[in-house]
Amino acid sequence: MRSISCEGKSIELDEDGYLTNLNDWSEALAKMLASEDSLELTEAHWEVINFLRSYYQQYQIAPMIKILVKEIKKTMGADKGNTKYLYQLFPDGPAKQACRYAGLPKPTGCV
Amino acid sequence: MSNLKPDELSRINYTPPEEDWMAVPVQMRKGMYCHGASENSLTTVGFPNPRKWSSADTDWKLPDNWQEIVLKGMAERLEKYRSFHIFMDICVRCGACADKCHFFLGTGDPKNMPVLRAELLRSVYRREFTTAGKILGKLSGSRQLTEDVLKEWWYYFFQCTECRRCSVFCPYGIDTAEITMIARELLNLLGLNIEWIAGPVANCYMKGNHLGLEPHTITSSIDFLLDEIEEVTGVKIEPTFNRKGAEILFVTPSGDLFADPGTYTCMGYLMLFHQLGLDYTWSTYASEGGNFGSFTSNEMGKRLNSKIYAEAKRLGVKWILGGECGHMWRVLNQYMDTWNGPADFLQVPVSPITGTVFENAASTKMVHISEFTADLLKHNKIEIDPSRNDHYKVTYHDSCNPSRGMGLLEEPRYIIKKVCNNFFEMPENTIREKTFCCGSGSGLNASEDMELRLRGGFPRANAVKHVHDKHGVNMLSCICAIDRAALTTLMDYWVPGVKVIGVTELLANAMKMKGENDRETDLRGEPLSGAQDGEEKEDSEDA
C-alpha cells in the first residue's frame, strides 16, 4: 500500500499499484502512473484507456481481452485489432497495465 | 513472471538446515506469499479484525487477546471435527509424505514437507491440549504459540494448495488438506487471510460470483461468446437465463466467462447443449461453481454454496449440471449435501438424452459435465470428427480435486480418446490419484506469489516436458478453471510451446453440429490443418 500525490491530493494505491478508491481517478493521475513506468501516453493509449473506462462504467469489470481486441479492431482497423498491438502499447499486458492507468480494479478469481 | 530463469529456478537445494526445525524462525521471502486480505473484503462478509495491514509489515495489527482467540478456536474445532482431532494425534512422523508435495519438490524447504507443515500446528496442539505436552514441554515436540509461530503458520499454510497428493501416500490416511483448512480457519479468526481469496469471497457474497460479474455483464459476456461461435461454426445459439421450469440448471466457475482459455471451454458448453437441444438454463444468481469461501472457513464455504440449491429450488429444475472446475467438485461432492442438503425438492439426475440414471449423484443431485458427456459419447449421441483436433497432440492433467476428491479418472480420458487422435499420458506417478498439482490451487493463483507458483508447478511442468520432448505434445488438457489460467502461465515459463485446453473445448472442436459451415478453424481461430504450435504470445495472458 502506498500513496501518491497528484494535483495536490494524496491518492491511495493498493499493493499492486491499483487505485483503492476508483473515484480518485483523473487524467493527470493516469499520466503520472504511466510516467512512473517511463511511458508517455499517446492518442493510441488513450483510445484503449477510454474504452476500458466506459466499459467498466457499464459492466463494473474490466473487459475480457478478447472484447478489447475486437473493439480496437472496430474503431482502429484490423491491423491494430490484435494482442500484439496492445502489448506494444502496454508492455506489461493490456489487462494489467492499461487497467491500472484507467483506474480499474484487478480482476480476481480463477483468472 | 519470476525474474529467475528456469535453469536457475530448477536448481533446488534439498539439504535441510542443521538446526532443529523449531530453532529456525520463519523468513518470509517476497514472491513466495500473497498480499494480506483487505479491510474492505473482510468487512463485506463480516470476517474478524478488518483493518489496514500488509503481510510485508512486521506489525500485523492483531487484537490484544489473539492467543486466546486462536486457542479457543482450536478447542472448538477439536470438539467439532473428529477428523481434525485424530489427525493431530495419529501421525507417527514416518515421512512417507515428505517428498510427495509439489511445494517441497519445488522449494526444498523442509517446512513444505507435509509432515512438518502439519507439525507447525501439532506442536502447539501438543503443548495446549495433551498431558504429555503440558508436562514434558519441548521434549514432547511441543511449543508455545508466539507471534513468530503465527507468522510461520500463515506463510506455510498459504504454501499448501490443499491438493491432497500427500494423503494418498499416508499409511494412516491423514488428510493434510483438512489440516490446512483448519489452520486457515484459525488464521481467519484474526483477519489473517490473503486478498486473492478474501476479494473473490466478498465478490461472490455480494454479486454471486468470484469475479463480481453483474447479471447484465454475464449475459453480455455470453453474447460475445455466442458471436464467436457463430463466426466459427455458422450456428446461431440462444441460451436462456434464470428460466423457471427448465429441466436442468447449469453452474460453472465464473472464470469460464472471462479468462482465456476458459472462455473456449465455455463456448464448448454452449455448443454442446445447443446441439443436444437440452432443456437447461444459466443463472445470473447462482453464477459461480467455485467456492473460495471453502479456502477461508467451513462456515463461509457453506454460506456461498447455499445459493446453488436455493436457485435450483426457485427455478424448479429437476437437477443440476456442473462445469469444469476443480475445488468446486470437492465442495459439491463432499460437503454440499451436509451443508445445505438434503435437496429433496430435486430428482435423481437422469440424462434426458440417454436415459442414464446418475446414481452416483442420487444424493447431491449434481452431475459433472464429464460424466454427462462421456455417457453421451458412450451412447453415440454426438457425431464426432476427431481429425478436427489433429493439429493437437494432447496430454491430460488430472485436476487434484476431481481426481482425488471424487474419483473422476476415466470419464475425461474416455472423452479425450473419442475426440482426439493424438493422446499421450504423462508418467504413471504423475497422473490419476498421484497427479501433481498446478501449484496455484486453493486461492494461491495471485501474481505477487509467482515464484511460489512456478516452484510448486515445477513437478507438473516436468512431466509435461517429458511428453512434449518424447511425443511432441503441444496441448495440456484439464477440467479446472484455476488450471486453465495457472497452467498457461506455468507452461509459458517451463515448457514453451504447450498450450492449455478444457476437455469440453476439445469435444466442441470435434463435434459436428446441425447446420454448421465447413469448419476451417478450431474455436481459437487456428486453422484445422497445419496449425502452429503457438510459440508466439497469444490472447491468453493472465489478467
XYZ file of C-alpha atoms in Angstrom:
654
model
C 0.000 0.000 0.000
C 1.296 3.470 -0.816
C 0.045 6.943 -1.636
C 0.981 9.258 -4.429
C 0.374 12.946 -4.653
C -1.483 14.181 -7.697
C -2.762 17.718 -8.232
C -2.376 18.442 -4.543
C -4.357 15.405 -3.475
C -2.946 12.342 -1.755
C -4.180 9.222 -3.543
C -4.035 5.747 -2.093
C -2.877 2.773 -4.172
C -3.059 -0.885 -3.259
C -0.070 -3.216 -3.078
C -0.141 -3.817 -6.828
C -0.400 -0.110 -7.575
C -4.109 -0.080 -8.410
C -6.389 2.672 -7.123
C -8.009 1.852 -3.795
C -10.831 4.299 -4.431
C -11.897 4.355 -8.068
C -13.320 7.872 -7.757
C -9.811 9.212 -7.249
C -9.047 8.755 -10.941
C -8.142 11.660 -13.184
C -6.337 12.035 -16.499
C -3.450 13.619 -14.660
C -3.192 10.560 -12.430
C -3.154 8.200 -15.428
C -0.296 10.231 -16.916
C 1.547 10.171 -13.629
C 1.239 6.387 -13.227
C 2.415 5.906 -16.797
C 5.391 8.202 -16.326
C 6.465 6.072 -13.342
C 6.847 3.285 -15.900
C 8.644 5.693 -18.267
C 5.695 5.596 -20.612
C 4.193 8.590 -22.334
C 0.503 8.231 -23.054
C -0.289 8.848 -26.715
C -3.602 9.111 -28.507
C -3.449 5.347 -29.096
C -3.064 4.682 -25.373
C -5.978 6.958 -24.564
C -8.161 5.147 -27.054
C -7.681 1.967 -25.008
C -7.937 3.665 -21.619
C -11.142 5.451 -22.558
C -12.697 2.266 -23.849
C -11.777 0.457 -20.629
C -13.323 3.196 -18.531
C -16.569 3.316 -20.441
C -16.815 -0.489 -20.435
C -16.225 -0.508 -16.698
C -18.888 2.106 -16.144
C -21.407 -0.111 -17.901
C -20.325 -3.544 -16.653
C -18.423 -2.978 -13.360
C -15.481 -5.082 -14.514
C -12.619 -4.806 -16.970
C -13.492 -6.362 -20.331
C -12.134 -9.703 -21.447
C -9.046 -9.184 -23.577
C -10.998 -10.636 -26.496
C -13.635 -7.928 -26.196
C -10.959 -5.250 -26.013
C -9.244 -6.601 -29.114
C -12.490 -6.706 -31.033
C -13.380 -3.170 -30.018
C -9.988 -1.816 -31.055
C -10.368 -3.649 -34.358
C -13.711 -1.972 -34.881
C -12.543 1.539 -34.130
C -8.926 1.472 -35.273
C -8.776 -1.104 -38.021
C -7.802 -4.727 -38.468
C -4.053 -4.086 -38.320
C -4.444 -2.859 -34.738
C -7.092 -5.309 -33.609
C -4.705 -7.867 -32.168
C -2.952 -8.596 -28.898
C 0.457 -7.826 -30.355
C -0.567 -4.232 -30.944
C -1.922 -3.941 -27.397
C 1.310 -5.361 -25.971
C 3.280 -2.790 -27.940
C 1.240 -0.075 -26.278
C 1.235 -1.680 -22.832
C 4.299 -3.931 -22.459
C 3.164 -5.337 -19.082
C -0.055 -6.521 -20.694
C -3.249 -4.657 -21.514
C -5.152 -6.424 -18.721
C -2.749 -5.303 -16.035
C -1.110 -2.097 -17.143
C -3.890 -0.441 -19.115
C -6.448 -1.223 -16.401
C -4.171 0.233 -13.771
C -3.824 3.514 -15.678
C -7.557 3.529 -16.325
C -8.228 3.257 -12.598
C -9.954 -0.132 -12.820
C -9.559 -2.810 -10.164
C -7.706 -6.030 -10.928
C -9.950 -8.986 -11.804
C -9.795 -11.838 -9.262
C -10.842 -15.468 -9.017
C -9.975 -18.266 -11.416
C -8.319 -15.990 -13.954
C 6.815 -13.844 -14.003
C 9.770 -14.677 -11.796
C 12.985 -12.817 -12.511
C 14.835 -16.099 -12.240
C 15.378 -18.109 -15.388
C 14.099 -21.713 -15.494
C 17.582 -23.216 -15.225
C 18.212 -21.122 -12.083
C 14.832 -21.798 -10.507
C 15.175 -25.528 -11.089
C 18.399 -25.730 -9.092
C 16.878 -26.743 -5.784
C 18.764 -27.332 -2.558
C 17.323 -30.301 -0.680
C 19.815 -30.218 2.202
C 17.910 -29.230 5.336
C 19.437 -26.814 7.869
C 21.450 -28.485 10.626
C 19.478 -26.953 13.490
C 16.254 -28.365 14.851
C 13.330 -27.055 12.810
C 11.891 -25.177 15.784
C 15.095 -23.179 16.060
C 14.750 -21.840 12.511
C 12.424 -18.840 12.517
C 10.234 -18.144 9.518
C 11.765 -15.934 6.861
C 9.099 -14.505 4.608
C 10.550 -14.182 1.158
C 8.953 -11.921 -1.441
C 7.436 -13.821 -4.352
C 6.570 -16.703 -2.037
C 3.480 -15.236 -0.376
C 0.383 -13.202 -1.164
C -0.960 -9.822 -0.145
C -2.966 -9.838 3.064
C -6.751 -9.593 2.972
C -8.003 -6.034 2.600
C -10.118 -4.280 5.190
C -12.899 -3.909 2.662
C -13.125 -7.582 1.737
C -13.129 -8.715 5.365
C -15.789 -6.166 6.303
C -18.050 -7.197 3.403
C -18.552 -10.707 4.762
C -18.236 -9.854 8.453
C -14.896 -11.584 8.963
C -12.987 -10.708 12.161
C -10.379 -7.977 12.554
C -10.827 -5.927 9.374
C -8.045 -3.329 9.274
C -5.444 -1.788 7.041
C -2.404 -4.052 7.138
C 0.264 -5.515 4.955
C 1.651 -9.018 5.162
C 5.058 -7.487 4.382
C 4.951 -5.345 7.574
C 6.225 -6.532 10.948
C 3.105 -5.395 12.767
C 0.073 -7.378 11.627
C -2.234 -5.411 13.947
C -3.525 -8.363 15.891
C -6.102 -7.987 18.641
C -4.567 -7.956 22.162
C -6.084 -11.318 23.073
C -5.113 -13.046 19.823
C -3.620 -16.093 21.560
C -6.799 -16.662 23.491
C -8.846 -16.379 20.268
C -6.702 -18.949 18.448
C -6.605 -21.453 21.302
C -10.334 -21.156 21.868
C -10.859 -21.641 18.125
C -8.655 -24.701 18.225
C -10.522 -26.172 21.183
C -13.856 -25.669 19.430
C -12.627 -27.359 16.270
C -11.090 -30.298 18.132
C -14.507 -30.821 19.654
C -16.457 -30.301 16.436
C -14.301 -32.141 13.889
C -13.297 -35.621 14.952
C -11.100 -35.945 11.877
C -9.040 -32.938 12.966
C -8.591 -34.350 16.448
C -7.496 -37.716 15.071
C -5.124 -36.143 12.548
C -3.485 -34.202 15.375
C -2.884 -37.400 17.348
C -2.084 -40.243 14.989
C 0.815 -39.082 12.830
C 3.906 -41.180 13.611
C 6.140 -38.929 11.520
C 7.203 -41.765 9.239
C 7.905 -39.267 6.480
C 6.157 -41.156 3.663
C 4.556 -37.858 2.661
C 7.723 -35.783 2.820
C 8.792 -35.895 -0.817
C 5.291 -36.172 -2.273
C 4.457 -32.465 -2.002
C 4.960 -30.348 -5.111
C 5.941 -27.393 -2.927
C 8.656 -29.388 -1.198
C 9.896 -30.730 -4.523
C 9.922 -27.217 -5.953
C 11.470 -25.405 -2.988
C 13.495 -27.917 -0.941
C 12.167 -26.118 2.155
C 11.659 -28.798 4.859
C 8.656 -26.920 6.238
C 6.949 -27.748 2.962
C 7.138 -31.434 3.808
C 3.501 -32.171 4.640
C 4.556 -33.882 7.886
C 6.397 -30.796 9.036
C 3.763 -28.384 7.770
C 1.244 -30.198 9.968
C 3.776 -30.283 12.786
C 3.725 -26.472 12.837
C 0.189 -26.779 14.170
C 0.602 -30.078 16.011
C 3.415 -28.679 18.165
C 1.012 -26.096 19.580
C -1.770 -28.666 19.897
C 0.515 -30.903 21.952
C 1.503 -28.145 24.310
C -2.003 -26.862 24.904
C -4.212 -29.928 24.595
C -2.213 -33.024 25.632
C -0.988 -34.052 29.066
C 2.384 -35.187 27.751
C 2.928 -31.850 26.077
C 1.943 -29.909 29.179
C 4.343 -31.892 31.374
C 7.255 -32.631 29.077
C 7.266 -29.393 27.109
C 9.798 -29.267 24.320
C 10.846 -32.886 24.918
C 7.468 -33.966 23.563
C 7.855 -31.812 20.475
C 5.596 -29.087 21.739
C 5.973 -25.338 21.713
C 4.227 -22.172 22.715
C 2.058 -20.139 20.391
C 4.027 -16.949 19.746
C 3.720 -14.288 17.086
C 6.591 -15.911 15.182
C 4.733 -19.218 15.227
C 1.613 -17.493 13.959
C 3.533 -15.950 11.070
C 5.066 -19.284 10.291
C 1.554 -20.772 10.095
C 0.404 -18.026 7.786
C 3.409 -18.373 5.489
C 3.297 -22.162 5.182
C -0.441 -22.820 5.269
C -0.686 -20.451 2.329
C 2.045 -22.500 0.668
C -0.217 -25.540 0.590
C -2.789 -25.912 -2.181
C -4.921 -28.467 -0.311
C -4.278 -30.821 -3.244
C -4.059 -33.957 -1.026
C -1.363 -35.757 -3.007
C 0.470 -36.415 0.269
C -2.652 -38.039 1.719
C -2.542 -40.705 -1.000
C 0.780 -41.890 0.409
C -0.004 -41.553 4.130
C -0.303 -45.010 5.718
C -2.825 -43.566 8.172
C -4.810 -41.692 5.551
C -4.297 -38.329 7.211
C -5.959 -35.683 5.078
C -3.413 -32.893 5.164
C -5.772 -30.635 3.233
C -8.096 -30.729 6.227
C -5.240 -29.689 8.498
C -4.526 -26.746 6.211
C -8.227 -25.899 6.128
C -8.410 -25.773 9.921
C -5.177 -23.784 10.147
C -6.587 -21.259 7.695
C -9.806 -21.094 9.725
C -7.778 -20.286 12.825
C -5.816 -17.595 10.977
C -9.048 -16.226 9.628
C -10.240 -15.624 13.216
C -7.571 -12.921 13.367
C -8.266 -11.461 9.924
C -5.166 -13.176 8.548
C -6.376 -14.189 5.145
C -4.995 -13.353 1.719
C -6.661 -10.850 -0.580
C -6.669 -13.197 -3.569
C -9.084 -15.337 -1.548
C -10.886 -12.688 0.506
C -11.576 -10.491 -2.557
C -13.373 -13.216 -4.555
C -15.231 -14.310 -1.400
C -16.531 -10.766 -0.911
C -17.440 -10.527 -4.606
C -19.228 -13.837 -4.513
C -21.144 -12.873 -1.414
C -22.282 -9.561 -2.905
C -22.745 -10.438 -6.573
C -22.895 -14.212 -6.796
C -19.509 -14.946 -8.337
C -15.796 -14.544 -7.671
C -15.249 -12.023 -10.424
C -18.118 -9.808 -9.319
C -19.929 -10.087 -12.664
C -23.355 -8.479 -12.527
C -26.306 -10.101 -14.324
C -26.058 -7.880 -17.418
C -22.298 -8.483 -17.539
C -22.826 -12.232 -17.526
C -25.361 -12.133 -20.346
C -23.240 -9.733 -22.356
C -20.133 -11.918 -21.930
C -22.059 -14.951 -23.109
C -23.490 -12.944 -26.027
C -19.945 -12.167 -27.036
C -19.013 -15.862 -26.942
C -22.119 -16.698 -28.990
C -20.937 -14.306 -31.704
C -17.578 -16.048 -31.682
C -19.287 -19.437 -32.045
C -21.337 -18.153 -34.956
C -18.190 -16.880 -36.652
C -16.508 -20.268 -36.401
C -19.453 -22.594 -36.996
C -22.196 -20.519 -38.593
C -24.561 -21.786 -35.913
C -26.674 -19.284 -34.002
C -27.340 -20.182 -30.385
C -29.836 -18.625 -27.987
C -29.420 -19.869 -24.427
C -31.784 -18.865 -21.633
C -31.075 -17.232 -18.282
C -32.949 -17.656 -14.992
C -35.685 -19.588 -16.776
C -38.236 -21.154 -14.455
C -39.327 -24.648 -15.330
C -36.143 -25.637 -17.167
C -35.206 -29.258 -16.582
C -31.578 -28.569 -15.713
C -29.676 -25.716 -14.048
C -26.123 -25.299 -15.314
C -23.469 -23.895 -12.948
C -19.823 -23.291 -13.828
C -16.912 -21.222 -12.443
C -17.159 -17.563 -13.430
C -13.592 -17.684 -14.728
C -15.005 -19.583 -17.723
C -16.904 -16.451 -18.708
C -13.954 -14.172 -18.518
C -10.463 -15.589 -18.844
C -8.860 -17.313 -21.805
C -8.564 -20.178 -22.408
C -11.568 -20.912 -20.153
C -13.825 -18.905 -22.457
C -13.289 -21.513 -25.183
C -14.427 -24.201 -22.754
C -17.495 -22.076 -22.111
C -18.136 -21.884 -25.855
C -17.931 -25.677 -25.796
C -20.683 -25.945 -23.162
C -22.936 -23.628 -25.168
C -22.371 -25.601 -28.367
C -22.909 -28.984 -26.749
C -26.158 -28.040 -25.027
C -27.459 -26.400 -28.192
C -26.655 -29.431 -30.311
C -28.476 -31.678 -27.837
C -31.463 -29.349 -27.614
C -31.040 -29.601 -23.848
C -33.779 -28.041 -21.726
C -31.435 -26.104 -19.448
C -30.853 -22.632 -18.085
C -27.984 -20.470 -16.879
C -28.423 -18.480 -13.702
C -27.132 -14.978 -13.097
C -27.684 -15.545 -9.370
C -26.014 -18.913 -8.785
C -23.327 -17.772 -11.174
C -20.310 -19.353 -9.527
C -19.430 -23.021 -9.341
C -16.177 -22.447 -7.476
C -16.080 -21.678 -3.791
C -13.196 -19.606 -2.467
C -15.174 -19.476 0.771
C -14.039 -23.046 1.374
C -10.468 -21.701 1.486
C -11.360 -19.486 4.446
C -13.724 -21.433 6.678
C -16.278 -24.183 6.627
C -18.964 -21.664 7.541
C -18.102 -19.274 4.694
C -17.963 -22.160 2.231
C -21.435 -23.143 3.318
C -22.798 -19.604 3.002
C -21.511 -19.206 -0.562
C -22.590 -22.686 -1.580
C -26.169 -22.239 -0.389
C -27.211 -20.237 -3.434
C -26.882 -23.218 -5.796
C -29.661 -25.222 -4.150
C -31.655 -22.063 -3.447
C -31.621 -21.167 -7.130
C -32.430 -24.731 -8.218
C -35.444 -24.617 -5.934
C -36.566 -21.171 -7.100
C -36.353 -22.144 -10.758
C -37.996 -25.511 -10.156
C -35.403 -27.508 -12.105
C -35.093 -31.285 -11.743
C -31.345 -31.487 -11.280
C -28.083 -29.560 -11.635
C -25.251 -29.932 -14.116
C -21.831 -28.550 -13.199
C -18.992 -27.340 -15.418
C -15.247 -27.935 -15.429
C -13.842 -26.770 -12.112
C -11.513 -28.289 -9.560
C -12.195 -27.379 -5.936
C -15.855 -26.824 -6.824
C -16.171 -30.587 -7.061
C -14.595 -31.300 -3.719
C -17.199 -28.980 -2.238
C -20.111 -30.336 -4.262
C -19.159 -33.958 -3.889
C -18.170 -33.980 -0.245
C -19.731 -31.016 1.553
C -22.764 -29.565 -0.221
C -25.126 -32.319 0.819
C -24.383 -31.990 4.528
C -24.001 -28.210 4.429
C -27.141 -27.283 2.556
C -28.960 -30.521 1.764
C -30.910 -32.646 1.569
C -32.079 -31.285 -1.770
C -35.241 -33.321 -1.636
C -37.018 -30.886 -3.951
C -34.757 -32.161 -6.770
C -34.841 -35.525 -8.548
C -32.142 -38.138 -9.012
C -30.434 -36.895 -12.206
C -31.392 -38.678 -15.410
C -29.846 -37.774 -18.743
C -32.759 -36.718 -20.960
C -30.726 -37.801 -23.992
C -29.647 -41.318 -22.994
C -31.908 -42.155 -20.065
C -28.900 -42.936 -17.899
C -29.600 -42.529 -14.193
C -26.687 -40.901 -12.378
C -26.912 -42.979 -9.201
C -23.601 -41.561 -8.007
C -25.315 -38.176 -7.738
C -28.507 -39.533 -6.193
C -27.933 -37.538 -3.040
C -26.356 -34.273 -4.247
C -28.434 -34.145 -7.481
C -25.498 -32.561 -9.240
C -23.694 -34.171 -12.190
C -20.230 -33.381 -13.542
C -20.093 -32.295 -17.179
C -17.518 -35.011 -17.954
C -19.832 -37.735 -16.601
C -22.667 -36.300 -18.645
C -20.596 -36.039 -21.827
C -18.855 -39.414 -21.531
C -22.305 -41.005 -21.248
C -23.449 -39.203 -24.420
C -20.427 -40.466 -26.327
C -20.856 -43.983 -24.997
C -24.371 -43.991 -26.461
C -23.247 -42.404 -29.752
C -25.470 -39.393 -29.255
C -22.972 -36.923 -30.695
C -21.368 -37.134 -34.097
C -17.640 -36.675 -33.788
C -14.849 -35.931 -36.229
C -11.668 -36.371 -34.180
C -9.486 -35.270 -37.102
C -10.528 -31.706 -36.320
C -8.174 -31.959 -33.327
C -5.346 -33.424 -35.388
C -3.273 -30.260 -35.025
C -3.099 -31.020 -31.309
C -1.016 -33.611 -29.529
C -2.787 -33.834 -26.237
C -1.957 -34.920 -22.726
C -4.270 -34.777 -19.717
C -3.670 -33.199 -16.330
C -5.902 -34.720 -13.646
C -7.092 -31.746 -11.644
C -6.470 -32.527 -7.959
C -9.979 -32.313 -6.600
C -11.958 -34.149 -9.305
C -9.393 -36.956 -9.265
C -8.559 -37.310 -5.572
C -11.696 -35.665 -4.219
C -14.308 -37.524 -6.269
C -12.530 -40.271 -8.200
C -13.235 -38.804 -11.624
C -10.434 -40.515 -13.555
C -11.901 -42.367 -16.517
C -14.590 -40.055 -17.894
C -12.336 -37.213 -19.093
C -9.973 -39.745 -20.675
C -12.864 -41.501 -22.368
C -13.947 -38.181 -23.900
C -10.453 -37.166 -24.978
C -9.768 -40.510 -26.662
C -13.029 -40.237 -28.592
C -12.466 -36.684 -29.790
C -8.684 -36.673 -30.374
C -6.467 -38.938 -32.436
C -3.275 -37.992 -30.606
C -3.357 -38.592 -26.878
C -0.329 -39.301 -24.704
C -0.327 -39.952 -20.953
C 2.260 -38.409 -18.658
C 4.277 -40.819 -16.449
C 2.223 -43.049 -14.171
C 3.304 -41.485 -10.869
C 2.212 -38.001 -12.024
C -1.370 -38.717 -13.108
C -4.676 -40.041 -11.766
C -4.678 -40.205 -7.929
C -0.991 -39.310 -7.953
C -1.457 -36.249 -10.135
C 0.788 -33.267 -9.447
C -0.929 -30.018 -8.559
C -0.732 -26.966 -10.845
C 0.867 -25.211 -7.859
C -1.738 -22.435 -7.787
C -4.846 -24.070 -6.331
C -6.774 -23.191 -3.174
C -6.665 -19.494 -3.982
C -2.909 -19.137 -4.448
C -3.207 -18.139 -8.119
C -2.305 -14.487 -7.489
C 0.524 -12.672 -9.258
C 2.626 -11.469 -6.332
C 3.445 -15.062 -5.312
C 4.630 -16.012 -8.779
C 7.877 -17.638 -7.664
C 5.915 -19.903 -5.315
C 3.530 -20.843 -8.131
C 6.307 -21.611 -10.574
C 8.165 -23.689 -7.998
C 5.018 -25.521 -6.912
C 4.122 -26.216 -10.527
C 7.594 -27.471 -11.376
C 6.895 -31.222 -10.885
C 3.762 -30.974 -13.054
C 5.628 -28.995 -15.716
C 8.449 -31.526 -15.644
C 6.032 -34.338 -16.502
C 4.541 -32.274 -19.321
C 8.034 -31.570 -20.619
C 8.643 -35.309 -20.720
C 5.740 -35.952 -23.117
C 6.473 -32.737 -25.002
C 10.028 -33.938 -25.697
C 9.081 -37.549 -26.313
C 5.851 -37.225 -28.305
C 5.697 -33.583 -29.330
C 2.747 -32.867 -27.034
C 1.577 -29.280 -27.611
C -1.691 -29.241 -25.678
C -2.296 -29.825 -21.978
C -5.933 -30.603 -21.286
C -7.670 -30.321 -17.914
C -11.072 -29.889 -16.267
C -10.465 -26.977 -13.898
C -10.703 -23.208 -14.280
C -7.755 -22.430 -11.996
C -5.753 -24.954 -14.006
C -6.648 -23.317 -17.271
C -5.335 -19.969 -16.056
C -2.449 -21.242 -13.921
C -1.098 -23.943 -16.226
C -0.971 -21.444 -19.082
C 1.453 -19.293 -17.069
C 3.312 -22.413 -15.943
C 3.758 -23.750 -19.485
C 4.895 -20.380 -20.853
C 7.648 -20.460 -18.236
C 8.717 -24.112 -18.087
C 7.554 -25.708 -21.347
C 7.001 -23.007 -24.001
C 5.013 -24.275 -26.955
C 2.473 -26.142 -24.847
C -0.958 -24.531 -24.540
C -3.819 -25.373 -22.198
C -7.319 -26.527 -23.106
C -10.529 -27.635 -21.387
C -11.875 -31.071 -22.276
C -15.193 -29.593 -23.408
C -13.332 -27.344 -25.844
C -11.698 -30.409 -27.405
C -15.123 -32.007 -27.640
C -16.660 -28.921 -29.262
C -13.887 -28.776 -31.854
C -14.678 -32.311 -32.922
C -18.465 -32.207 -32.573
C -20.484 -31.979 -35.785
C -23.409 -29.589 -35.421
C -26.683 -29.329 -37.240
C -26.482 -26.584 -39.855
C -22.799 -25.857 -39.397
C -20.432 -24.462 -42.026
C -17.482 -26.387 -43.309
C -15.265 -25.605 -40.382
C -11.949 -24.062 -41.329
C -10.693 -23.238 -37.865
C -10.998 -24.517 -34.329
C -12.649 -22.415 -31.628
C -9.478 -20.374 -31.203
C -9.431 -19.429 -34.853
C -6.471 -21.734 -35.539
C -6.607 -23.368 -38.966
C -7.642 -27.001 -38.675
C -4.761 -28.403 -40.674
C -1.168 -27.338 -40.193
C -1.867 -25.033 -37.273
C 1.114 -23.634 -35.400
C 2.321 -24.881 -32.040
C 1.621 -21.397 -30.796
C 5.135 -20.276 -29.872
C 4.090 -16.660 -30.015
C 2.216 -14.909 -27.305
C -1.486 -15.342 -27.805
C -4.543 -13.883 -26.136
C -4.267 -15.961 -23.017
C -2.096 -13.663 -20.918
C -3.229 -13.917 -17.332
C -5.309 -10.907 -16.330
